């Protein structure tokens, strides 16, 4: 194989080449800086868009939350009004019941007074004292208890066995 030697050709010298290399390096650095700036700008724009979208979503969520809160407050108000009506109705029923009970107690007291008055009138007519009347009531209760005991006595009935015939 044949070796070829490099022979310097006629052309720019080394200092010119170095200067051109430095110029190209500087241009590459500037281009790279421009690309980085461009990428930063694109990234910042995307960040601004994402932030704007998030802010819009947050605002929409806040509006929905406010609507939900207002609806809840409205429902609570309705239920509170219904509760108050029911509570008033219940109070009215309780008051009516208490009035009825008071009337019933007054009626019972009046009837008892009237009954006692009639009993006293009968005692005066018949000439029976309260002690005699109480004795008679006690004896009547004792006779009733004795009769009830006799009526409630139970005999066990069994059918006749073959031995009884």
GROMACS .gro file of N, CA and C in nm:
model
  495
    1UNK      N    1   0.080  -0.113   0.000
    1UNK     CA    2   0.000   0.000   0.000
    1UNK      C    3   0.087   0.124   0.000
    2UNK      N    4   0.041   0.216  -0.068
    2UNK     CA    5   0.119   0.334  -0.090
    2UNK      C    6   0.076   0.441   0.008
    3UNK      N    7   0.173   0.505   0.063
    3UNK     CA    8   0.145   0.611   0.159
    3UNK      C    9   0.148   0.743   0.086
    4UNK      N   10   0.046   0.821   0.128
    4UNK     CA   11   0.046   0.954   0.070
    4UNK      C   12   0.074   1.053   0.182
    5UNK      N   13   0.151   1.142   0.152
    5UNK     CA   14   0.184   1.242   0.250
    5UNK      C   15   0.101   1.365   0.227
    6UNK      N   16   0.067   1.424   0.337
    6UNK     CA   17  -0.012   1.545   0.326
    6UNK      C   18   0.083   1.661   0.300
    7UNK      N   19   0.048   1.729   0.202
    7UNK     CA   20   0.130   1.843   0.166
    7UNK      C   21   0.043   1.965   0.188
    8UNK      N   22   0.097   2.059   0.259
    8UNK     CA   23   0.015   2.178   0.282
    8UNK      C   24  -0.020   2.240   0.149
    9UNK      N   25  -0.145   2.270   0.141
    9UNK     CA   26  -0.193   2.330   0.018
    9UNK      C   27  -0.188   2.480   0.030
   10UNK      N   28  -0.203   2.538  -0.076
   10UNK     CA   29  -0.204   2.682  -0.078
   10UNK      C   30  -0.340   2.724  -0.034
   11UNK      N   31  -0.354   2.802   0.062
   11UNK     CA   32  -0.483   2.849   0.110
   11UNK      C   33  -0.465   2.931   0.235
   12UNK      N   34  -0.570   2.945   0.308
   12UNK     CA   35  -0.562   3.031   0.424
   12UNK      C   36  -0.462   2.978   0.525
   13UNK      N   37  -0.403   3.063   0.593
   13UNK     CA   38  -0.305   3.021   0.693
   13UNK      C   39  -0.376   2.984   0.823
   14UNK      N   40  -0.302   2.938   0.913
   14UNK     CA   41  -0.355   2.886   1.038
   14UNK      C   42  -0.420   2.997   1.121
   15UNK      N   43  -0.372   3.112   1.126
   15UNK     CA   44  -0.429   3.221   1.204
   15UNK      C   45  -0.564   3.259   1.150
   16UNK      N   46  -0.579   3.255   1.018
   16UNK     CA   47  -0.708   3.286   0.958
   16UNK      C   48  -0.808   3.178   0.997
   17UNK      N   49  -0.763   3.055   0.991
   17UNK     CA   50  -0.851   2.944   1.027
   17UNK      C   51  -0.892   2.954   1.175
   18UNK      N   52  -0.802   2.991   1.260
   18UNK     CA   53  -0.831   3.003   1.402
   18UNK      C   54  -0.932   3.116   1.425
   19UNK      N   55  -0.913   3.224   1.353
   19UNK     CA   56  -1.005   3.337   1.367
   19UNK      C   57  -1.144   3.296   1.319
   20UNK      N   58  -1.149   3.222   1.206
   20UNK     CA   59  -1.279   3.174   1.155
   20UNK      C   60  -1.343   3.076   1.253
   21UNK      N   61  -1.260   2.992   1.313
   21UNK     CA   62  -1.310   2.897   1.413
   21UNK      C   63  -1.368   2.972   1.533
   22UNK      N   64  -1.298   3.072   1.579
   22UNK     CA   65  -1.347   3.151   1.691
   22UNK      C   66  -1.477   3.222   1.655
   23UNK      N   67  -1.486   3.273   1.533
   23UNK     CA   68  -1.607   3.341   1.488
   23UNK      C   69  -1.723   3.241   1.486
   24UNK      N   70  -1.696   3.123   1.435
   24UNK     CA   71  -1.801   3.020   1.428
   24UNK      C   72  -1.842   2.977   1.569
   25UNK      N   73  -1.744   2.965   1.658
   25UNK     CA   74  -1.777   2.929   1.796
   25UNK      C   75  -1.864   3.038   1.860
   26UNK      N   76  -1.829   3.163   1.837
   26UNK     CA   77  -1.907   3.273   1.893
   26UNK      C   78  -2.049   3.270   1.836
   27UNK      N   79  -2.062   3.245   1.706
   27UNK     CA   80  -2.193   3.237   1.643
   27UNK      C   81  -2.272   3.119   1.699
   28UNK      N   82  -2.204   3.007   1.719
   28UNK     CA   83  -2.270   2.888   1.775
   28UNK      C   84  -2.318   2.918   1.916
   29UNK      N   85  -2.235   2.989   1.993
   29UNK     CA   86  -2.274   3.027   2.128
   29UNK      C   87  -2.395   3.119   2.127
   30UNK      N   88  -2.392   3.218   2.033
   30UNK     CA   89  -2.507   3.309   2.022
   30UNK      C   90  -2.632   3.233   1.978
   31UNK      N   91  -2.616   3.141   1.883
   31UNK     CA   92  -2.729   3.061   1.835
   31UNK      C   93  -2.784   2.975   1.949
   32UNK      N   94  -2.691   2.916   2.024
   32UNK     CA   95  -2.732   2.832   2.137
   32UNK      C   96  -2.805   2.918   2.241
   33UNK      N   97  -2.756   3.037   2.269
   33UNK     CA   98  -2.820   3.127   2.365
   33UNK      C   99  -2.958   3.166   2.313
   34UNK      N  100  -2.969   3.191   2.182
   34UNK     CA  101  -3.100   3.225   2.124
   34UNK      C  102  -3.196   3.107   2.138
   35UNK      N  103  -3.147   2.986   2.113
   35UNK     CA  104  -3.231   2.867   2.126
   35UNK      C  105  -3.277   2.847   2.271
   36UNK      N  106  -3.186   2.872   2.366
   36UNK     CA  107  -3.220   2.860   2.508
   36UNK      C  108  -3.325   2.965   2.544
   37UNK      N  109  -3.302   3.090   2.494
   37UNK     CA  110  -3.400   3.196   2.521
   37UNK      C  111  -3.535   3.161   2.460
   38UNK      N  112  -3.530   3.107   2.339
   38UNK     CA  113  -3.655   3.068   2.271
   38UNK      C  114  -3.725   2.957   2.351
   39UNK      N  115  -3.651   2.858   2.398
   39UNK     CA  116  -3.708   2.749   2.476
   39UNK      C  117  -3.765   2.802   2.607
   40UNK      N  118  -3.691   2.896   2.672
   40UNK     CA  119  -3.740   2.957   2.795
   40UNK      C  120  -3.871   3.030   2.768
   41UNK      N  121  -3.875   3.103   2.658
   41UNK     CA  122  -3.995   3.180   2.623
   41UNK      C  123  -4.114   3.088   2.599
   42UNK      N  124  -4.089   2.979   2.526
   42UNK     CA  125  -4.196   2.882   2.501
   42UNK      C  126  -4.242   2.820   2.632
   43UNK      N  127  -4.147   2.785   2.717
   43UNK     CA  128  -4.180   2.725   2.845
   43UNK      C  129  -4.258   2.823   2.933
   44UNK      N  130  -4.215   2.948   2.935
   44UNK     CA  131  -4.287   3.048   3.013
   44UNK      C  132  -4.428   3.068   2.960
   45UNK      N  133  -4.442   3.068   2.827
   45UNK     CA  134  -4.576   3.082   2.768
   45UNK      C  135  -4.665   2.964   2.807
   46UNK      N  136  -4.610   2.844   2.803
   46UNK     CA  137  -4.687   2.725   2.843
   46UNK      C  138  -4.724   2.732   2.991
   47UNK      N  139  -4.632   2.780   3.075
   47UNK     CA  140  -4.660   2.795   3.216
   47UNK      C  141  -4.773   2.896   3.238
   48UNK      N  142  -4.766   3.010   3.166
   48UNK     CA  143  -4.871   3.111   3.178
   48UNK      C  144  -5.006   3.054   3.135
   49UNK      N  145  -5.007   2.977   3.027
   49UNK     CA  146  -5.132   2.915   2.981
   49UNK      C  147  -5.184   2.816   3.085
   50UNK      N  148  -5.095   2.734   3.141
   50UNK     CA  149  -5.137   2.635   3.243
   50UNK      C  150  -5.189   2.707   3.367
   51UNK      N  151  -5.121   2.813   3.409
   51UNK     CA  152  -5.166   2.889   3.525
   51UNK      C  153  -5.302   2.952   3.497
   52UNK      N  154  -5.318   3.008   3.377
   52UNK     CA  155  -5.447   3.067   3.340
   52UNK      C  156  -5.558   2.963   3.341
   53UNK      N  157  -5.529   2.845   3.288
   53UNK     CA  158  -5.628   2.738   3.287
   53UNK      C  159  -5.663   2.695   3.429
   54UNK      N  160  -5.561   2.681   3.514
   54UNK     CA  161  -5.586   2.645   3.654
   54UNK      C  162  -5.665   2.753   3.725
   55UNK      N  163  -5.633   2.878   3.700
   55UNK     CA  164  -5.708   2.986   3.762
   55UNK      C  165  -5.854   2.983   3.719
   56UNK      N  166  -5.878   2.955   3.589
   56UNK     CA  167  -6.016   2.945   3.539
   56UNK      C  168  -6.088   2.829   3.606
   57UNK      N  169  -6.020   2.715   3.621
   57UNK     CA  170  -6.081   2.599   3.687
   57UNK      C  171  -6.111   2.629   3.834
   58UNK      N  172  -6.018   2.699   3.900
   58UNK     CA  173  -6.040   2.736   4.040
   58UNK      C  174  -6.159   2.830   4.051
   59UNK      N  175  -6.167   2.926   3.961
   59UNK     CA  176  -6.280   3.021   3.963
   59UNK      C  177  -6.411   2.948   3.939
   60UNK      N  178  -6.412   2.855   3.843
   60UNK     CA  179  -6.533   2.778   3.816
   60UNK      C  180  -6.570   2.694   3.939
   61UNK      N  181  -6.470   2.633   4.003
   61UNK     CA  182  -6.497   2.553   4.123
   61UNK      C  183  -6.552   2.641   4.235
   62UNK      N  184  -6.498   2.763   4.247
   62UNK     CA  185  -6.548   2.855   4.350
   62UNK      C  186  -6.693   2.892   4.322
   63UNK      N  187  -6.726   2.915   4.194
   63UNK     CA  188  -6.865   2.947   4.158
   63UNK      C  189  -6.957   2.830   4.189
   64UNK      N  190  -6.913   2.708   4.154
   64UNK     CA  191  -6.994   2.590   4.184
   64UNK      C  192  -7.011   2.571   4.334
   65UNK      N  193  -6.903   2.595   4.409
   65UNK     CA  194  -6.910   2.584   4.554
   65UNK      C  195  -7.007   2.687   4.611
   66UNK      N  196  -7.003   2.809   4.558
   66UNK     CA  197  -7.093   2.914   4.605
   66UNK      C  198  -7.237   2.877   4.573
   67UNK      N  199  -7.261   2.825   4.451
   67UNK     CA  200  -7.396   2.782   4.414
   67UNK      C  201  -7.444   2.672   4.506
   68UNK      N  202  -7.358   2.575   4.533
   68UNK     CA  203  -7.393   2.463   4.620
   68UNK      C  204  -7.422   2.514   4.761
   69UNK      N  205  -7.340   2.605   4.810
   69UNK     CA  206  -7.362   2.662   4.944
   69UNK      C  207  -7.495   2.735   4.948
   70UNK      N  208  -7.523   2.815   4.846
   70UNK     CA  209  -7.649   2.889   4.843
   70UNK      C  210  -7.768   2.794   4.838
   71UNK      N  211  -7.756   2.686   4.761
   71UNK     CA  212  -7.863   2.587   4.753
   71UNK      C  213  -7.881   2.519   4.888
   72UNK      N  214  -7.770   2.486   4.953
   72UNK     CA  215  -7.777   2.426   5.086
   72UNK      C  216  -7.842   2.520   5.186
   73UNK      N  217  -7.802   2.648   5.181
   73UNK     CA  218  -7.862   2.747   5.271
   73UNK      C  219  -8.012   2.759   5.246
   74UNK      N  220  -8.051   2.756   5.118
   74UNK     CA  221  -8.193   2.766   5.084
   74UNK      C  222  -8.268   2.646   5.140
   75UNK      N  223  -8.211   2.527   5.122
   75UNK     CA  224  -8.277   2.405   5.173
   75UNK      C  225  -8.285   2.407   5.325
   76UNK      N  226  -8.177   2.452   5.389
   76UNK     CA  227  -8.179   2.461   5.535
   76UNK      C  228  -8.289   2.556   5.578
   77UNK      N  229  -8.302   2.670   5.507
   77UNK     CA  230  -8.408   2.766   5.538
   77UNK      C  231  -8.546   2.704   5.524
   78UNK      N  232  -8.565   2.627   5.415
   78UNK     CA  233  -8.695   2.561   5.395
   78UNK      C  234  -8.723   2.463   5.509
   79UNK      N  235  -8.621   2.382   5.542
   79UNK     CA  236  -8.640   2.283   5.648
   79UNK      C  237  -8.663   2.351   5.783
   80UNK      N  238  -8.591   2.462   5.804
   80UNK     CA  239  -8.608   2.535   5.930
   80UNK      C  240  -8.750   2.587   5.939
   81UNK      N  241  -8.803   2.641   5.827
   81UNK     CA  242  -8.940   2.692   5.826
   81UNK      C  243  -9.039   2.578   5.852
   82UNK      N  244  -9.018   2.465   5.785
   82UNK     CA  245  -9.106   2.349   5.806
   82UNK      C  246  -9.099   2.304   5.952
   83UNK      N  247  -8.978   2.300   6.007
   83UNK     CA  248  -8.960   2.258   6.145
   83UNK      C  249  -9.034   2.353   6.239
   84UNK      N  250  -9.021   2.484   6.213
   84UNK     CA  251  -9.088   2.582   6.299
   84UNK      C  252  -9.239   2.566   6.293
   85UNK      N  253  -9.292   2.539   6.173
   85UNK     CA  254  -9.437   2.518   6.159
   85UNK      C  255  -9.478   2.394   6.237
   86UNK      N  256  -9.402   2.286   6.221
   86UNK     CA  257  -9.434   2.163   6.293
   86UNK      C  258  -9.422   2.184   6.445
   87UNK      N  259  -9.321   2.260   6.486
   87UNK     CA  260  -9.303   2.287   6.628
   87UNK      C  261  -9.421   2.368   6.683
   88UNK      N  262  -9.467   2.467   6.607
   88UNK     CA  263  -9.583   2.546   6.650
   88UNK      C  264  -9.707   2.459   6.659
   89UNK      N  265  -9.725   2.371   6.560
   89UNK     CA  266  -9.838   2.280   6.559
   89UNK      C  267  -9.834   2.189   6.681
   90UNK      N  268  -9.715   2.137   6.710
   90UNK     CA  269  -9.700   2.049   6.826
   90UNK      C  270  -9.730   2.124   6.955
   91UNK      N  271  -9.680   2.247   6.966
   91UNK     CA  272  -9.708   2.326   7.087
   91UNK      C  273  -9.857   2.348   7.102
   92UNK      N  274  -9.925   2.378   6.991
   92UNK     CA  275 -10.070   2.400   6.996
   92UNK      C  276 -10.141   2.273   7.041
   93UNK      N  277 -10.096   2.157   6.988
   93UNK     CA  278 -10.156   2.030   7.030
   93UNK      C  279 -10.133   2.004   7.179
   94UNK      N  280 -10.011   2.033   7.226
   94UNK     CA  281  -9.980   2.012   7.367
   94UNK      C  282 -10.066   2.103   7.454
   95UNK      N  283 -10.080   2.227   7.413
   95UNK     CA  284 -10.162   2.320   7.491
   95UNK      C  285 -10.307   2.274   7.494
   96UNK      N  286 -10.358   2.228   7.378
   96UNK     CA  287 -10.495   2.179   7.372
   96UNK      C  288 -10.511   2.057   7.463
   97UNK      N  289 -10.412   1.968   7.461
   97UNK     CA  290 -10.417   1.849   7.546
   97UNK      C  291 -10.415   1.888   7.693
   98UNK      N  292 -10.329   1.983   7.728
   98UNK     CA  293 -10.324   2.029   7.867
   98UNK      C  294 -10.458   2.092   7.908
   99UNK      N  295 -10.518   2.170   7.817
   99UNK     CA  296 -10.650   2.230   7.845
   99UNK      C  297 -10.754   2.121   7.868
  100UNK      N  298 -10.751   2.018   7.781
  100UNK     CA  299 -10.846   1.908   7.797
  100UNK      C  300 -10.827   1.835   7.930
  101UNK      N  301 -10.700   1.814   7.966
  101UNK     CA  302 -10.673   1.747   8.094
  101UNK      C  303 -10.723   1.832   8.210
  102UNK      N  304 -10.700   1.962   8.203
  102UNK     CA  305 -10.747   2.051   8.311
  102UNK      C  306 -10.899   2.049   8.318
  103UNK      N  307 -10.966   2.051   8.201
  103UNK     CA  308 -11.113   2.045   8.199
  103UNK      C  309 -11.161   1.912   8.257
  104UNK      N  310 -11.091   1.804   8.220
  104UNK     CA  311 -11.129   1.672   8.271
  104UNK      C  312 -11.115   1.667   8.423
  105UNK      N  313 -11.005   1.722   8.474
  105UNK     CA  314 -10.986   1.723   8.619
  105UNK      C  315 -11.094   1.806   8.688
  106UNK      N  316 -11.129   1.919   8.627
  106UNK     CA  317 -11.235   2.002   8.684
  106UNK      C  318 -11.369   1.928   8.684
  107UNK      N  319 -11.397   1.858   8.571
  107UNK     CA  320 -11.521   1.779   8.561
  107UNK      C  321 -11.523   1.670   8.667
  108UNK      N  322 -11.411   1.599   8.681
  108UNK     CA  323 -11.404   1.492   8.781
  108UNK      C  324 -11.424   1.548   8.921
  109UNK      N  325 -11.361   1.662   8.949
  109UNK     CA  326 -11.377   1.724   9.082
  109UNK      C  327 -11.523   1.764   9.103
  110UNK      N  328 -11.585   1.819   8.998
  110UNK     CA  329 -11.726   1.860   9.007
  110UNK      C  330 -11.815   1.737   9.028
  111UNK      N  331 -11.788   1.630   8.951
  111UNK     CA  332 -11.868   1.508   8.967
  111UNK      C  333 -11.850   1.449   9.105
  112UNK      N  334 -11.726   1.446   9.154
  112UNK     CA  335 -11.700   1.391   9.287
  112UNK      C  336 -11.772   1.475   9.392
  113UNK      N  337 -11.769   1.605   9.375
  113UNK     CA  338 -11.839   1.693   9.470
  113UNK      C  339 -11.989   1.668   9.465
  114UNK      N  340 -12.039   1.653   9.344
  114UNK     CA  341 -12.184   1.627   9.328
  114UNK      C  342 -12.220   1.490   9.385
  115UNK      N  343 -12.138   1.392   9.361
  115UNK     CA  344 -12.162   1.257   9.412
  115UNK      C  345 -12.161   1.258   9.565
  116UNK      N  346 -12.060   1.327   9.620
  116UNK     CA  347 -12.050   1.334   9.766
  116UNK      C  348 -12.172   1.407   9.823
  117UNK      N  349 -12.217   1.510   9.752
  117UNK     CA  350 -12.335   1.584   9.797
  117UNK      C  351 -12.458   1.494   9.795
  118UNK      N  352 -12.472   1.412   9.688
  118UNK     CA  353 -12.586   1.320   9.679
  118UNK      C  354 -12.579   1.214   9.788
  119UNK      N  355 -12.457   1.163   9.813
  119UNK     CA  356 -12.442   1.061   9.918
  119UNK      C  357 -12.481   1.121  10.053
  120UNK      N  358 -12.436   1.242  10.080
  120UNK     CA  359 -12.470   1.307  10.206
  120UNK      C  360 -12.622   1.330  10.217
  121UNK      N  361 -12.685   1.368  10.105
  121UNK     CA  362 -12.830   1.390  10.106
  121UNK      C  363 -12.903   1.259  10.137
  122UNK      N  364 -12.856   1.151  10.076
  122UNK     CA  365 -12.919   1.020  10.100
  122UNK      C  366 -12.899   0.979  10.245
  123UNK      N  367 -12.780   1.001  10.299
  123UNK     CA  368 -12.754   0.965  10.439
  123UNK      C  369 -12.849   1.041  10.531
  124UNK      N  370 -12.866   1.168  10.503
  124UNK     CA  371 -12.956   1.246  10.589
  124UNK      C  372 -13.099   1.193  10.580
  125UNK      N  373 -13.142   1.159  10.457
  125UNK     CA  374 -13.279   1.107  10.439
  125UNK      C  375 -13.296   0.974  10.511
  126UNK      N  376 -13.199   0.887  10.497
  126UNK     CA  377 -13.209   0.753  10.553
  126UNK      C  378 -13.170   0.755  10.701
  127UNK      N  379 -13.090   0.846  10.739
  127UNK     CA  380 -13.045   0.853  10.878
  127UNK      C  381 -12.929   0.760  10.905
  128UNK      N  382 -12.843   0.734  10.805
  128UNK     CA  383 -12.729   0.645  10.821
  128UNK      C  384 -12.604   0.730  10.837
  129UNK      N  385 -12.521   0.694  10.935
  129UNK     CA  386 -12.397   0.769  10.956
  129UNK      C  387 -12.291   0.722  10.857
  130UNK      N  388 -12.186   0.800  10.847
  130UNK     CA  389 -12.077   0.766  10.754
  130UNK      C  390 -12.007   0.639  10.799
  131UNK      N  391 -11.990   0.620  10.927
  131UNK     CA  392 -11.925   0.500  10.979
  131UNK      C  393 -12.007   0.376  10.945
  132UNK      N  394 -12.141   0.387  10.959
  132UNK     CA  395 -12.227   0.272  10.926
  132UNK      C  396 -12.219   0.241  10.777
  133UNK      N  397 -12.218   0.346  10.696
  133UNK     CA  398 -12.208   0.326  10.550
  133UNK      C  399 -12.075   0.261  10.515
  134UNK      N  400 -11.965   0.305  10.577
  134UNK     CA  401 -11.834   0.246  10.551
  134UNK      C  402 -11.832   0.100  10.592
  135UNK      N  403 -11.896   0.066  10.706
  135UNK     CA  404 -11.903  -0.073  10.753
  135UNK      C  405 -11.981  -0.157  10.652
  136UNK      N  406 -12.090  -0.102  10.602
  136UNK     CA  407 -12.172  -0.174  10.503
  136UNK      C  408 -12.092  -0.198  10.374
  137UNK      N  409 -12.018  -0.099  10.330
  137UNK     CA  410 -11.936  -0.115  10.209
  137UNK      C  411 -11.829  -0.221  10.230
  138UNK      N  412 -11.767  -0.224  10.348
  138UNK     CA  413 -11.664  -0.324  10.378
  138UNK      C  414 -11.723  -0.464  10.374
  139UNK      N  415 -11.841  -0.482  10.434
  139UNK     CA  416 -11.906  -0.613  10.435
  139UNK      C  417 -11.944  -0.655  10.294
  140UNK      N  418 -11.990  -0.560  10.214
  140UNK     CA  419 -12.026  -0.591  10.075
  140UNK      C  420 -11.904  -0.637   9.998
  141UNK      N  421 -11.793  -0.571  10.016
  141UNK     CA  422 -11.669  -0.612   9.946
  141UNK      C  423 -11.625  -0.750   9.991
  142UNK      N  424 -11.637  -0.781  10.117
  142UNK     CA  425 -11.600  -0.912  10.168
  142UNK      C  426 -11.690  -1.020  10.109
  143UNK      N  427 -11.822  -0.994  10.102
  143UNK     CA  428 -11.915  -1.093  10.041
  143UNK      C  429 -11.882  -1.113   9.894
  144UNK      N  430 -11.849  -1.004   9.822
  144UNK     CA  431 -11.814  -1.015   9.681
  144UNK      C  432 -11.689  -1.100   9.664
  145UNK      N  433 -11.590  -1.082   9.749
  145UNK     CA  434 -11.465  -1.159   9.740
  145UNK      C  435 -11.492  -1.306   9.766
  146UNK      N  436 -11.578  -1.336   9.865
  146UNK     CA  437 -11.609  -1.475   9.896
  146UNK      C  438 -11.683  -1.541   9.780
  147UNK      N  439 -11.779  -1.469   9.722
  147UNK     CA  440 -11.852  -1.523   9.608
  147UNK      C  441 -11.759  -1.548   9.490
  148UNK      N  442 -11.671  -1.455   9.465
  148UNK     CA  443 -11.577  -1.470   9.354
  148UNK      C  444 -11.488  -1.591   9.375
  149UNK      N  445 -11.447  -1.613   9.499
  149UNK     CA  446 -11.362  -1.727   9.529
  149UNK      C  447 -11.436  -1.858   9.504
  150UNK      N  448 -11.563  -1.862   9.540
  150UNK     CA  449 -11.643  -1.983   9.518
  150UNK      C  450 -11.665  -2.006   9.369
  151UNK      N  451 -11.691  -1.898   9.296
  151UNK     CA  452 -11.717  -1.912   9.152
  151UNK      C  453 -11.592  -1.950   9.075
  152UNK      N  454 -11.479  -1.911   9.125
  152UNK     CA  455 -11.354  -1.938   9.052
  152UNK      C  456 -11.294  -2.072   9.087
  153UNK      N  457 -11.347  -2.141   9.187
  153UNK     CA  458 -11.292  -2.271   9.223
  153UNK      C  459 -11.315  -2.364   9.104
  154UNK      N  460 -11.217  -2.441   9.075
  154UNK     CA  461 -11.224  -2.526   8.956
  154UNK      C  462 -11.197  -2.670   8.996
  155UNK      N  463 -11.281  -2.758   8.948
  155UNK     CA  464 -11.258  -2.900   8.973
  155UNK      C  465 -11.205  -2.961   8.845
  156UNK      N  466 -11.107  -3.046   8.861
  156UNK     CA  467 -11.049  -3.112   8.746
  156UNK      C  468 -11.138  -3.229   8.707
  157UNK      N  469 -11.182  -3.230   8.584
  157UNK     CA  470 -11.271  -3.337   8.539
  157UNK      C  471 -11.189  -3.429   8.451
  158UNK      N  472 -11.198  -3.557   8.478
  158UNK     CA  473 -11.131  -3.655   8.394
  158UNK      C  474 -11.237  -3.754   8.345
  159UNK      N  475 -11.215  -3.804   8.230
  159UNK     CA  476 -11.313  -3.901   8.177
  159UNK      C  477 -11.302  -4.029   8.260
  160UNK      N  478 -11.411  -4.105   8.268
  160UNK     CA  479 -11.407  -4.227   8.351
  160UNK      C  480 -11.306  -4.326   8.296
  161UNK      N  481 -11.241  -4.393   8.386
  161UNK     CA  482 -11.145  -4.493   8.342
  161UNK      C  483 -11.217  -4.628   8.332
  162UNK      N  484 -11.162  -4.724   8.266
  162UNK     CA  485 -11.227  -4.856   8.256
  162UNK      C  486 -11.247  -4.922   8.391
  163UNK      N  487 -11.167  -4.887   8.490
  163UNK     CA  488 -11.182  -4.947   8.622
  163UNK      C  489 -11.306  -4.896   8.692
  164UNK      N  490 -11.356  -4.773   8.654
  164UNK     CA  491 -11.474  -4.717   8.719
  164UNK      C  492 -11.602  -4.788   8.673
  165UNK      N  493 -11.602  -4.866   8.571
  165UNK     CA  494 -11.726  -4.927   8.525
  165UNK      C  495 -11.757  -5.059   8.588
   0.00000   0.00000   0.00000
